[in-house]
Amino acid sequence: MIRIFSILVGLFFSAALLFSFGKGAYSYISEPPAATAVNVYHKEPKELALASDGPLGKFDMQQVQRGFQVYTEVCSNCHMLHQVAFRDLKAIGYNDDEVKAIAAKHKIPHYDPKTGEVKNDNGMPTDHFPPVVYGGQGTPPDLSLIAKAREGGPAYIYSVLTGYQDQPADLLAKFPDSKTPDGLHYNPYFANLNIAMPPPLTSDGQVSYKDGTKPTVDQMAQDVAAFLVWTAEPKLENRHQAGWAVLIFLIFATGLAYMAYQNVWAGKKH
Amino acid sequence: MADDAVIDTPEHAPVVTDGGVRRRDFINIAAVSAAGVGAVSVLLPLVSQMAPSADVLAESSTDVDLASIQVGQGIKAVFRSQPLFVRRLTPKEIAAADAVPVASLRDPETLAQRTKPGKTEWLITMAVCTHLGCVPLGIVSTENRGEFGGYFCPCHGSQYDTAARIRKGPAPKNLEVPDYAFTTDTAIKVG
Amino acid sequence: MSFPWAQHYKPSHPLMVYLDEKLPLPRFVYNAVGAGYPVPRNLNYAWNFGVLAGFCLLIQIVTGIVLAMHYASNAGIAFDSTEHIMRDVNYGWLLRYAHANGASAFFAVVYIHIFRGFFYGSYKPPREMIWLLGVVIFLLMMATAFMGYVLPWGQMSYWGAQVITGLFSAIPLIGGALHTWLLGGFAPGDAALNRFFSLHFLLPFVILGVVILHIWSLHIPGSSNPTGVEVKTESDTVPFHPYYTAKDGFGLGVFLILYCAVVFFAPNQFGHPDNYIPANPMQTPAHIVPEWYFWPFYAILRAFTQDFFIIPAKLMGVLAMFSAILVWFFLPWLDRSPVRSGHYRPLHRKFFWVLVIDVLALGYCGGAPAREPYVMISQVLAIYYFLHFLVILPIVSSLEKPEPLPFSITEAVLGKDDHAVLTA
């Protein structure tokens, strides 16, 4: 009885699915989905190799500091770094006084517990990077976690920063409706090809590095990507170090467990 | 433990040679010990996550501006989320504190030991009663300062003198003097 | 339960004798997972996954309790409190990654445990109650995992909450009101987040309770085994301890190596990048998918694209998705084969492997964007899924000719010749 019922239920679901499949297949064949500019011209991120990659990765602090400089001088005009506190910068090699000086450059509202007033005064190392007021259209995303919040991570950041170009002529020929709207910028690494952010890194030497590295656009983009990997995952080095200790211990312990297992079962067929 | 069962299994005759038995036991004991070491190491993150986090530890210093405090006045500041007494003693209060024989105190300390050299009039202490953590009264002259003119804790009646030393009541210690330093003549940095 | 030859607990130390009189907990453990529980001697590695699932539950409860010490279930600061855990709390990054990937590990282990049951017919009488309780555990796990994923209050959390509670709005008449009631509002917000946190904390302990029932009901008939032949004599079994504690210890080690490799070196592999973007009720992510362990069911949900007679496509999808799991409840009565194990069922075995491929492919389609050809492929795959359980299994189990079974577990392990020797 239950089997007759189950066969009926099974046929019911199958019939409904077959019906959906038939209609879907029919429209797929009669009007095959047209190619769009996005699925023809969108590109996967370029290769980017950073010191923090892989299970042995450690940050290249020189590069992270250069990236922080690029962030400060370029990105921070529009983008926040809400999750990061000034004190965190000690981890990328700044000392207490430098951290204090960096913090003091920002005006941050502080609540005075005695008077109940909120006053804008100099940032302190314990403060987080303050909100950035952006006057233009749209909302520039917070960058603290951007390296984890985008498919491709740092490679994506690097590719978008260096990927601005004129819209290819054949794109316009094939998809005349897909002309980049005014105020947007063509970038094949961006999800819908048209990004609101104007090219931030426009010329070599836009920042001047203290460590003598040549500030090409490509270099600056790589450096800021490295910095944003750090802001997104400041504990990366601790994680890698702890990971090796744990794995080596586990492999050793599992080896012992295997020997004990063989030992217990010795002579017992199973 | 696994070891004795191994030897007693009916189908599996005990290994007679001493070396053999010892080796088998050793492997089982080593495997169980490794599991124990692993279990104990897991406690490290589980226990230390309850210790103060990095943002709490970072809130560990406070700057206080003394310029506006007149002789005889005091203010409450905040240090590590706790209240801090900053009091400018009158010469009379200093004299009263110095007049007490140190040996007679529950927690013997002189006023000089509790202030910075040459800055005896600035008494900086935590505003946390050493009994059970209430905030004593007395930083403002209109509040009850107790019998000794210092601070009076309303919770259980501990009384502190003008050097914030415990004189009467259940508290075991003087009000704690935090680490601080004068950054200028009229400003201190606590912590 | 116990077989007559089970070893008896004999405390020797005076303290243990005293404890045995007043609170016989050691005796209970001895009989449950100690030398007092005789287990078939021929269990293969597929039988490790029950213990591993229990261990995953333990990982999740322990890491979850400590994470709850730092997490704030307030929509305004939930995201930041999660980042506070990752950045400022001592070992917070480890605890959170262990918990997030612990969910993945738990599901991976439980899926293998379930498919072990499908292949070896573990659901068949006399073990049908164990199976039913297992399906209840799986449903509770799904609810717990879903609510846990909402807690970081990222984009996927928010839109996951929106979409999954939206499933209930497919129910005719009361759907809309039910949806609002579940969320405590018209869209996910503080009310929803707080109740999800509360239930996410509660449900693991409910799971623990059902796990205890699951193991209790297991001890009545005793463990099944790869031959599917019931235990007959003492030579068919070995005591759980030390034999299976040793084997499970080794299995646990292998599991931990894989799990820790993910936690320490690829902790975001199974997550979605969009969940590192704070929840934004104004903008839906371009490609919204649940966690990987829901993908097969998500594919079934999306496979229904057309209204079927009077039933709207949305309701059909929801019905089918829940039915895809609920059908497991009926498995003991749908499969009527007298033979339990797939080893001796030539047709059942082949269809089992087709099901494995079908579910993996459904999972792949469920994780892919909702566009052709993935929808059409998942429609075909979903047809097979339902036919497998509801049509093929009942028919095949009546028709197929099983291969000859061994007389006993001992015979299967040692061969016929040794049999006389061993029972002597």
CSV table of N, CA and C in Angstrom, one decimal, chain B residues 17-153:
chain,number,residue,atom,x,y,z
B,17,THR,N,57.6,-12.8,25.0
B,17,THR,CA,58.8,-12.1,25.1
B,17,THR,C,58.6,-10.7,25.8
B,18,ASP,N,59.4,-10.4,26.8
B,18,ASP,CA,59.3,-9.2,27.5
B,18,ASP,C,59.3,-8.0,26.6
B,19,GLY,N,60.3,-8.0,25.7
B,19,GLY,CA,60.4,-6.9,24.7
B,19,GLY,C,59.2,-6.6,24.0
B,20,GLY,N,58.5,-7.7,23.5
B,20,GLY,CA,57.3,-7.6,22.7
B,20,GLY,C,56.2,-6.9,23.5
B,21,VAL,N,56.0,-7.4,24.7
B,21,VAL,CA,54.9,-6.8,25.5
B,21,VAL,C,55.2,-5.3,25.8
B,22,ARG,N,56.4,-5.0,26.1
B,22,ARG,CA,56.7,-3.7,26.4
B,22,ARG,C,56.5,-2.7,25.2
B,23,ARG,N,56.9,-3.2,24.1
B,23,ARG,CA,56.7,-2.4,22.9
B,23,ARG,C,55.2,-2.1,22.6
B,24,ARG,N,54.4,-3.2,22.7
B,24,ARG,CA,53.0,-3.0,22.5
B,24,ARG,C,52.4,-2.0,23.5
B,25,ASP,N,52.7,-2.2,24.8
B,25,ASP,CA,52.2,-1.3,25.8
B,25,ASP,C,52.6,0.1,25.5
B,26,PHE,N,53.9,0.2,25.1
B,26,PHE,CA,54.5,1.6,24.9
B,26,PHE,C,53.7,2.3,23.8
B,27,ILE,N,53.4,1.6,22.7
B,27,ILE,CA,52.7,2.3,21.6
B,27,ILE,C,51.3,2.8,22.1
B,28,ASN,N,50.6,1.9,22.8
B,28,ASN,CA,49.3,2.3,23.2
B,28,ASN,C,49.3,3.5,24.2
B,29,ILE,N,50.3,3.4,25.1
B,29,ILE,CA,50.4,4.5,26.1
B,29,ILE,C,50.8,5.8,25.4
B,30,ALA,N,51.7,5.7,24.4
B,30,ALA,CA,52.1,6.9,23.7
B,30,ALA,C,50.9,7.5,22.9
B,31,ALA,N,50.1,6.6,22.3
B,31,ALA,CA,48.9,7.1,21.6
B,31,ALA,C,48.0,7.8,22.5
B,32,VAL,N,47.7,7.2,23.6
B,32,VAL,CA,46.7,7.8,24.6
B,32,VAL,C,47.3,9.1,25.1
B,33,SER,N,48.6,9.1,25.4
B,33,SER,CA,49.3,10.4,25.9
B,33,SER,C,49.2,11.5,24.9
B,34,ALA,N,49.4,11.1,23.6
B,34,ALA,CA,49.4,12.1,22.5
B,34,ALA,C,48.0,12.8,22.5
B,35,ALA,N,47.0,11.9,22.6
B,35,ALA,CA,45.6,12.4,22.7
B,35,ALA,C,45.4,13.4,23.9
B,36,GLY,N,46.0,13.0,25.0
B,36,GLY,CA,45.9,13.8,26.2
B,36,GLY,C,46.6,15.2,25.9
B,37,VAL,N,47.8,15.2,25.3
B,37,VAL,CA,48.5,16.4,25.1
B,37,VAL,C,47.7,17.3,24.1
B,38,GLY,N,47.1,16.7,23.1
B,38,GLY,CA,46.2,17.4,22.2
B,38,GLY,C,45.0,18.0,22.9
B,39,ALA,N,44.4,17.3,23.8
B,39,ALA,CA,43.2,17.8,24.5
B,39,ALA,C,43.6,19.0,25.4
B,40,VAL,N,44.8,18.9,26.0
B,40,VAL,CA,45.2,19.9,26.9
B,40,VAL,C,45.5,21.2,26.1
B,41,SER,N,46.2,21.0,24.9
B,41,SER,CA,46.5,22.2,24.2
B,41,SER,C,45.3,22.9,23.6
B,42,VAL,N,44.2,22.2,23.4
B,42,VAL,CA,43.0,22.8,23.0
B,42,VAL,C,42.5,23.8,24.1
B,43,LEU,N,42.8,23.5,25.3
B,43,LEU,CA,42.4,24.4,26.4
B,43,LEU,C,43.0,25.8,26.3
B,44,LEU,N,44.2,25.9,25.6
B,44,LEU,CA,44.8,27.2,25.5
B,44,LEU,C,44.0,28.3,24.9
B,45,PRO,N,43.5,28.1,23.7
B,45,PRO,CA,42.6,29.1,23.1
B,45,PRO,C,41.3,29.2,23.9
B,46,LEU,N,40.8,28.1,24.4
B,46,LEU,CA,39.5,28.2,25.1
B,46,LEU,C,39.6,29.0,26.4
B,47,VAL,N,40.7,28.9,27.0
B,47,VAL,CA,40.9,29.7,28.3
B,47,VAL,C,41.3,31.1,28.0
B,48,SER,N,42.2,31.3,27.1
B,48,SER,CA,42.8,32.6,26.9
B,48,SER,C,41.8,33.6,26.2
B,49,GLN,N,40.8,33.0,25.5
B,49,GLN,CA,39.8,33.9,24.9
B,49,GLN,C,39.0,34.7,25.9
B,50,MET,N,39.1,34.3,27.2
B,50,MET,CA,38.3,35.0,28.2
B,50,MET,C,39.1,36.2,28.8
B,51,ALA,N,40.4,36.2,28.5
B,51,ALA,CA,41.3,37.3,29.0
B,51,ALA,C,40.9,38.5,28.2
B,52,PRO,N,41.3,39.7,28.7
B,52,PRO,CA,41.0,40.9,28.0
B,52,PRO,C,41.4,40.9,26.5
B,53,SER,N,40.6,41.4,25.6
B,53,SER,CA,41.0,41.4,24.2
B,53,SER,C,41.8,42.6,23.9
B,54,ALA,N,42.4,42.6,22.7
B,54,ALA,CA,43.4,43.6,22.3
B,54,ALA,C,42.8,45.0,22.4
B,55,ASP,N,41.5,45.2,22.1
B,55,ASP,CA,41.0,46.6,22.2
B,55,ASP,C,40.8,47.0,23.6
B,56,VAL,N,40.5,46.1,24.5
B,56,VAL,CA,40.4,46.4,25.9
B,56,VAL,C,41.8,46.8,26.5
B,57,LEU,N,42.8,46.0,26.2
B,57,LEU,CA,44.1,46.3,26.7
B,57,LEU,C,44.6,47.6,26.1
B,58,ALA,N,44.2,48.0,24.9
B,58,ALA,CA,44.7,49.2,24.3
B,58,ALA,C,44.2,50.4,25.0
B,59,GLU,N,43.1,50.3,25.7
B,59,GLU,CA,42.4,51.4,26.4
B,59,GLU,C,43.1,51.7,27.7
B,60,SER,N,44.5,51.6,27.7
B,60,SER,CA,45.1,51.4,29.0
B,60,SER,C,45.8,52.7,29.5
B,61,SER,N,45.6,53.8,28.8
B,61,SER,CA,46.2,55.0,29.4
B,61,SER,C,45.2,56.2,29.2
B,62,THR,N,45.3,57.1,30.2
B,62,THR,CA,44.4,58.3,30.2
B,62,THR,C,45.2,59.5,30.5
B,63,ASP,N,45.0,60.6,29.8
B,63,ASP,CA,45.6,61.9,30.1
B,63,ASP,C,44.6,62.7,30.9
B,64,VAL,N,45.1,63.3,32.0
B,64,VAL,CA,44.3,64.2,32.8
B,64,VAL,C,44.9,65.6,32.8
B,65,ASP,N,44.1,66.6,32.5
B,65,ASP,CA,44.6,68.0,32.6
B,65,ASP,C,44.3,68.5,34.0
B,66,LEU,N,45.4,69.0,34.7
B,66,LEU,CA,45.2,69.4,36.1
B,66,LEU,C,45.0,70.9,36.2
B,67,ALA,N,45.2,71.6,35.2
B,67,ALA,CA,45.3,73.1,35.2
B,67,ALA,C,44.1,73.7,35.9
B,68,SER,N,42.9,73.2,35.7
B,68,SER,CA,41.7,73.8,36.2
B,68,SER,C,41.3,73.4,37.7
B,69,ILE,N,42.1,72.6,38.3
B,69,ILE,CA,41.8,72.1,39.6
B,69,ILE,C,42.4,73.0,40.7
B,70,GLN,N,41.5,73.7,41.5
B,70,GLN,CA,42.0,74.6,42.5
B,70,GLN,C,42.4,73.8,43.8
B,71,VAL,N,43.1,74.4,44.7
B,71,VAL,CA,43.5,73.8,45.9
B,71,VAL,C,42.2,73.4,46.7
B,72,GLY,N,42.2,72.2,47.2
B,72,GLY,CA,41.0,71.7,47.9
B,72,GLY,C,39.9,71.1,47.0
B,73,GLN,N,40.1,71.2,45.7
B,73,GLN,CA,39.1,70.6,44.8
B,73,GLN,C,39.6,69.2,44.3
B,74,GLY,N,38.7,68.5,43.7
B,74,GLY,CA,39.1,67.2,43.1
B,74,GLY,C,38.2,66.9,42.0
B,75,ILE,N,38.6,66.0,41.1
B,75,ILE,CA,37.8,65.6,40.0
B,75,ILE,C,37.8,64.1,39.9
B,76,LYS,N,36.8,63.6,39.3
B,76,LYS,CA,36.8,62.1,38.9
B,76,LYS,C,37.1,62.0,37.4
B,77,ALA,N,38.1,61.2,37.1
B,77,ALA,CA,38.5,60.9,35.7
B,77,ALA,C,38.2,59.5,35.5
B,78,VAL,N,38.4,59.0,34.3
B,78,VAL,CA,38.2,57.6,34.0
B,78,VAL,C,39.5,57.0,33.5
B,79,PHE,N,39.8,55.9,34.1
B,79,PHE,CA,41.0,55.1,33.8
B,79,PHE,C,40.6,53.6,33.7
B,80,ARG,N,40.9,53.0,32.5
B,80,ARG,CA,40.5,51.6,32.3
B,80,ARG,C,39.1,51.3,32.7
B,81,SER,N,38.2,52.2,32.3
B,81,SER,CA,36.8,52.1,32.5
B,81,SER,C,36.4,52.1,34.0
B,82,GLN,N,37.3,52.6,34.8
B,82,GLN,CA,37.1,52.7,36.2
B,82,GLN,C,37.3,54.2,36.6
B,83,PRO,N,36.6,54.6,37.7
B,83,PRO,CA,36.7,56.0,38.1
B,83,PRO,C,38.1,56.2,38.8
B,84,LEU,N,38.6,57.4,38.6
B,84,LEU,CA,39.9,57.8,39.2
B,84,LEU,C,39.7,59.1,39.9
B,85,PHE,N,40.2,59.1,41.2
B,85,PHE,CA,40.2,60.4,42.0
B,85,PHE,C,41.5,61.2,41.7
B,86,VAL,N,41.3,62.4,41.3
B,86,VAL,CA,42.4,63.4,41.2
B,86,VAL,C,42.1,64.5,42.1
B,87,ARG,N,42.9,64.6,43.2
B,87,ARG,CA,42.6,65.6,44.3
B,87,ARG,C,43.8,66.5,44.6
B,88,ARG,N,43.5,67.8,44.7
B,88,ARG,CA,44.6,68.7,45.1
B,88,ARG,C,44.4,69.0,46.5
B,89,LEU,N,45.3,68.5,47.4
B,89,LEU,CA,45.2,68.6,48.8
B,89,LEU,C,45.5,70.0,49.3
B,90,THR,N,44.8,70.4,50.4
B,90,THR,CA,45.1,71.7,51.0
B,90,THR,C,46.3,71.5,52.0
B,91,PRO,N,47.1,72.5,52.3
B,91,PRO,CA,48.2,72.3,53.2
B,91,PRO,C,47.7,71.7,54.5
B,92,LYS,N,46.5,72.0,54.9
B,92,LYS,CA,46.0,71.4,56.2
B,92,LYS,C,45.8,69.9,56.0
B,93,GLU,N,45.3,69.5,54.9
B,93,GLU,CA,45.1,68.1,54.7
B,93,GLU,C,46.5,67.3,54.6
B,94,ILE,N,47.4,68.0,54.0
B,94,ILE,CA,48.8,67.4,53.9
B,94,ILE,C,49.3,67.2,55.3
B,95,ALA,N,49.2,68.2,56.1
B,95,ALA,CA,49.7,68.2,57.4
B,95,ALA,C,49.0,67.1,58.2
B,96,ALA,N,47.7,67.0,58.0
B,96,ALA,CA,46.9,65.9,58.7
B,96,ALA,C,47.4,64.5,58.3
B,97,ALA,N,47.7,64.4,57.1
B,97,ALA,CA,48.2,63.1,56.6
B,97,ALA,C,49.6,62.8,57.2
B,98,ASP,N,50.4,63.8,57.2
B,98,ASP,CA,51.8,63.6,57.7
B,98,ASP,C,51.9,63.3,59.2
B,99,ALA,N,50.8,63.8,59.9
B,99,ALA,CA,50.9,63.7,61.3
B,99,ALA,C,50.6,62.3,61.8
B,100,VAL,N,50.0,61.5,61.0
B,100,VAL,CA,49.7,60.1,61.5
B,100,VAL,C,50.9,59.2,61.6
B,101,PRO,N,51.1,58.6,62.7
B,101,PRO,CA,52.2,57.6,62.8
B,101,PRO,C,52.0,56.5,61.8
B,102,VAL,N,53.0,56.3,60.9
B,102,VAL,CA,52.8,55.3,59.9
B,102,VAL,C,52.6,53.9,60.4
B,103,ALA,N,53.3,53.6,61.5
B,103,ALA,CA,53.3,52.2,62.1
B,103,ALA,C,51.9,51.9,62.5
B,104,SER,N,51.1,52.9,62.8
B,104,SER,CA,49.8,52.6,63.4
B,104,SER,C,48.8,52.2,62.3
B,105,LEU,N,49.2,52.3,61.0
B,105,LEU,CA,48.2,52.1,59.9
B,105,LEU,C,48.1,50.6,59.6
B,106,ARG,N,46.9,50.3,59.0
B,106,ARG,CA,46.6,49.0,58.6
B,106,ARG,C,47.5,48.6,57.4
B,107,ASP,N,47.7,49.6,56.5
B,107,ASP,CA,48.5,49.4,55.3
B,107,ASP,C,49.5,50.6,55.3
B,108,PRO,N,50.6,50.4,56.0
B,108,PRO,CA,51.5,51.5,56.3
B,108,PRO,C,52.2,52.1,55.0
B,109,GLU,N,51.8,53.4,54.8
B,109,GLU,CA,52.4,54.1,53.7
B,109,GLU,C,52.4,55.6,54.0
B,110,THR,N,53.4,56.3,53.7
B,110,THR,CA,53.4,57.8,53.9
B,110,THR,C,52.7,58.5,52.7
B,111,LEU,N,52.3,59.7,52.9
B,111,LEU,CA,51.8,60.5,51.8
B,111,LEU,C,52.8,60.6,50.7
B,112,ALA,N,54.1,60.8,51.2
B,112,ALA,CA,55.2,61.0,50.2
B,112,ALA,C,55.3,59.8,49.3
B,113,GLN,N,55.1,58.6,49.9
B,113,GLN,CA,55.2,57.4,49.1
B,113,GLN,C,54.1,57.3,48.1
B,114,ARG,N,53.0,58.0,48.4
B,114,ARG,CA,51.8,57.8,47.6
B,114,ARG,C,51.6,59.0,46.6
B,115,THR,N,52.6,59.9,46.6
B,115,THR,CA,52.5,61.0,45.6
B,115,THR,C,53.9,61.1,44.9
B,116,LYS,N,54.0,62.0,43.9
B,116,LYS,CA,55.2,62.2,43.2
B,116,LYS,C,56.1,63.2,44.0
B,117,PRO,N,57.4,63.1,43.9
B,117,PRO,CA,58.3,64.0,44.6
B,117,PRO,C,58.0,65.5,44.2
B,118,GLY,N,57.8,66.4,45.1
B,118,GLY,CA,57.6,67.8,44.8
B,118,GLY,C,56.2,68.0,44.3
B,119,LYS,N,55.4,67.0,44.3
B,119,LYS,CA,54.0,67.2,43.9
B,119,LYS,C,53.0,66.6,44.9
B,120,THR,N,53.4,66.8,46.2
B,120,THR,CA,52.7,66.1,47.3
B,120,THR,C,51.2,66.5,47.3
B,121,GLU,N,50.9,67.7,46.7
B,121,GLU,CA,49.5,68.2,46.8
B,121,GLU,C,48.6,67.4,45.9
B,122,TRP,N,49.2,66.7,44.9
B,122,TRP,CA,48.4,66.0,43.9
B,122,TRP,C,48.2,64.5,44.4
B,123,LEU,N,47.1,64.2,44.9
B,123,LEU,CA,46.8,62.8,45.3
B,123,LEU,C,46.0,62.1,44.2
B,124,ILE,N,46.6,61.2,43.5
B,124,ILE,CA,45.9,60.5,42.4
B,124,ILE,C,45.7,59.0,42.9
B,125,THR,N,44.4,58.6,43.0
B,125,THR,CA,44.2,57.2,43.4
B,125,THR,C,43.0,56.7,42.6
B,126,MET,N,42.9,55.4,42.6
B,126,MET,CA,41.7,54.8,42.0
B,126,MET,C,40.5,55.1,42.9
B,127,ALA,N,39.4,55.3,42.3
B,127,ALA,CA,38.2,55.6,43.1
B,127,ALA,C,37.4,54.3,43.4
B,128,VAL,N,38.2,53.2,43.7
B,128,VAL,CA,37.6,51.9,43.9
B,128,VAL,C,38.0,51.4,45.3
B,129,CYS,N,37.0,51.3,46.1
B,129,CYS,CA,37.2,50.8,47.5
B,129,CYS,C,37.9,49.5,47.5
B,130,THR,N,38.9,49.3,48.3
B,130,THR,CA,39.6,48.0,48.3
B,130,THR,C,38.9,46.9,49.0
B,131,HIS,N,37.7,47.3,49.5
B,131,HIS,CA,36.9,46.2,50.2
B,131,HIS,C,36.2,45.4,49.1
B,132,LEU,N,35.2,46.0,48.5
B,132,LEU,CA,34.5,45.2,47.4
B,132,LEU,C,34.2,46.0,46.2
B,133,GLY,N,34.9,47.1,46.0
B,133,GLY,CA,34.9,47.7,44.7
B,133,GLY,C,33.8,48.8,44.5
B,134,CYS,N,33.2,49.4,45.6
B,134,CYS,CA,32.3,50.5,45.4
B,134,CYS,C,33.1,51.8,45.2
B,135,VAL,N,32.5,52.8,44.7
B,135,VAL,CA,33.1,54.1,44.6
B,135,VAL,C,32.9,54.9,45.9
B,136,PRO,N,34.0,55.3,46.6
B,136,PRO,CA,33.8,56.0,47.8
B,136,PRO,C,33.3,57.5,47.6
B,137,LEU,N,32.7,58.1,48.6
B,137,LEU,CA,32.3,59.5,48.5
B,137,LEU,C,33.5,60.3,49.0
B,138,GLY,N,33.4,61.7,48.7
B,138,GLY,CA,34.4,62.6,49.3
B,138,GLY,C,35.2,63.4,48.3
B,139,ILE,N,35.1,63.1,47.0
B,139,ILE,CA,36.0,63.8,46.1
B,139,ILE,C,35.5,65.3,46.0
B,140,VAL,N,34.2,65.5,46.2
B,140,VAL,CA,33.6,66.8,46.3
B,140,VAL,C,33.5,67.1,47.8
B,141,SER,N,33.8,68.4,48.2
B,141,SER,CA,33.8,68.7,49.6
B,141,SER,C,32.5,68.6,50.3
B,142,THR,N,31.4,68.7,49.5
B,142,THR,CA,30.1,68.6,50.0
B,142,THR,C,29.6,67.2,50.4
B,143,GLU,N,30.4,66.2,49.9
B,143,GLU,CA,30.0,64.8,50.1
B,143,GLU,C,30.6,64.4,51.5
B,144,ASN,N,30.0,63.3,52.0
B,144,ASN,CA,30.5,62.8,53.3
B,144,ASN,C,32.0,62.3,53.1
B,145,ARG,N,32.9,62.9,53.9
B,145,ARG,CA,34.3,62.4,53.8
B,145,ARG,C,34.7,61.5,54.9
B,146,GLY,N,33.8,61.2,55.8
B,146,GLY,CA,34.1,60.3,56.9
B,146,GLY,C,34.9,61.0,58.0
B,147,GLU,N,35.2,60.2,59.0
B,147,GLU,CA,35.9,60.8,60.2
B,147,GLU,C,37.2,61.4,59.9
B,148,PHE,N,37.9,60.9,58.9
B,148,PHE,CA,39.3,61.3,58.7
B,148,PHE,C,39.5,62.3,57.5
B,149,GLY,N,38.4,62.8,57.0
B,149,GLY,CA,38.4,63.9,56.0
B,149,GLY,C,38.9,63.5,54.6
B,150,GLY,N,39.0,62.2,54.4
B,150,GLY,CA,39.5,61.7,53.1
B,150,GLY,C,38.3,61.3,52.3
B,151,TYR,N,38.1,59.9,52.3
B,151,TYR,CA,36.9,59.4,51.5
B,151,TYR,C,36.2,58.5,52.4
B,152,PHE,N,34.9,58.3,52.1
B,152,PHE,CA,34.0,57.4,52.9
B,152,PHE,C,33.3,56.5,51.9
B,153,CYS,N,33.4,55.2,52.1
B,153,CYS,CA,32.7,54.3,51.2
B,153,CYS,C,31.3,54.0,51.8
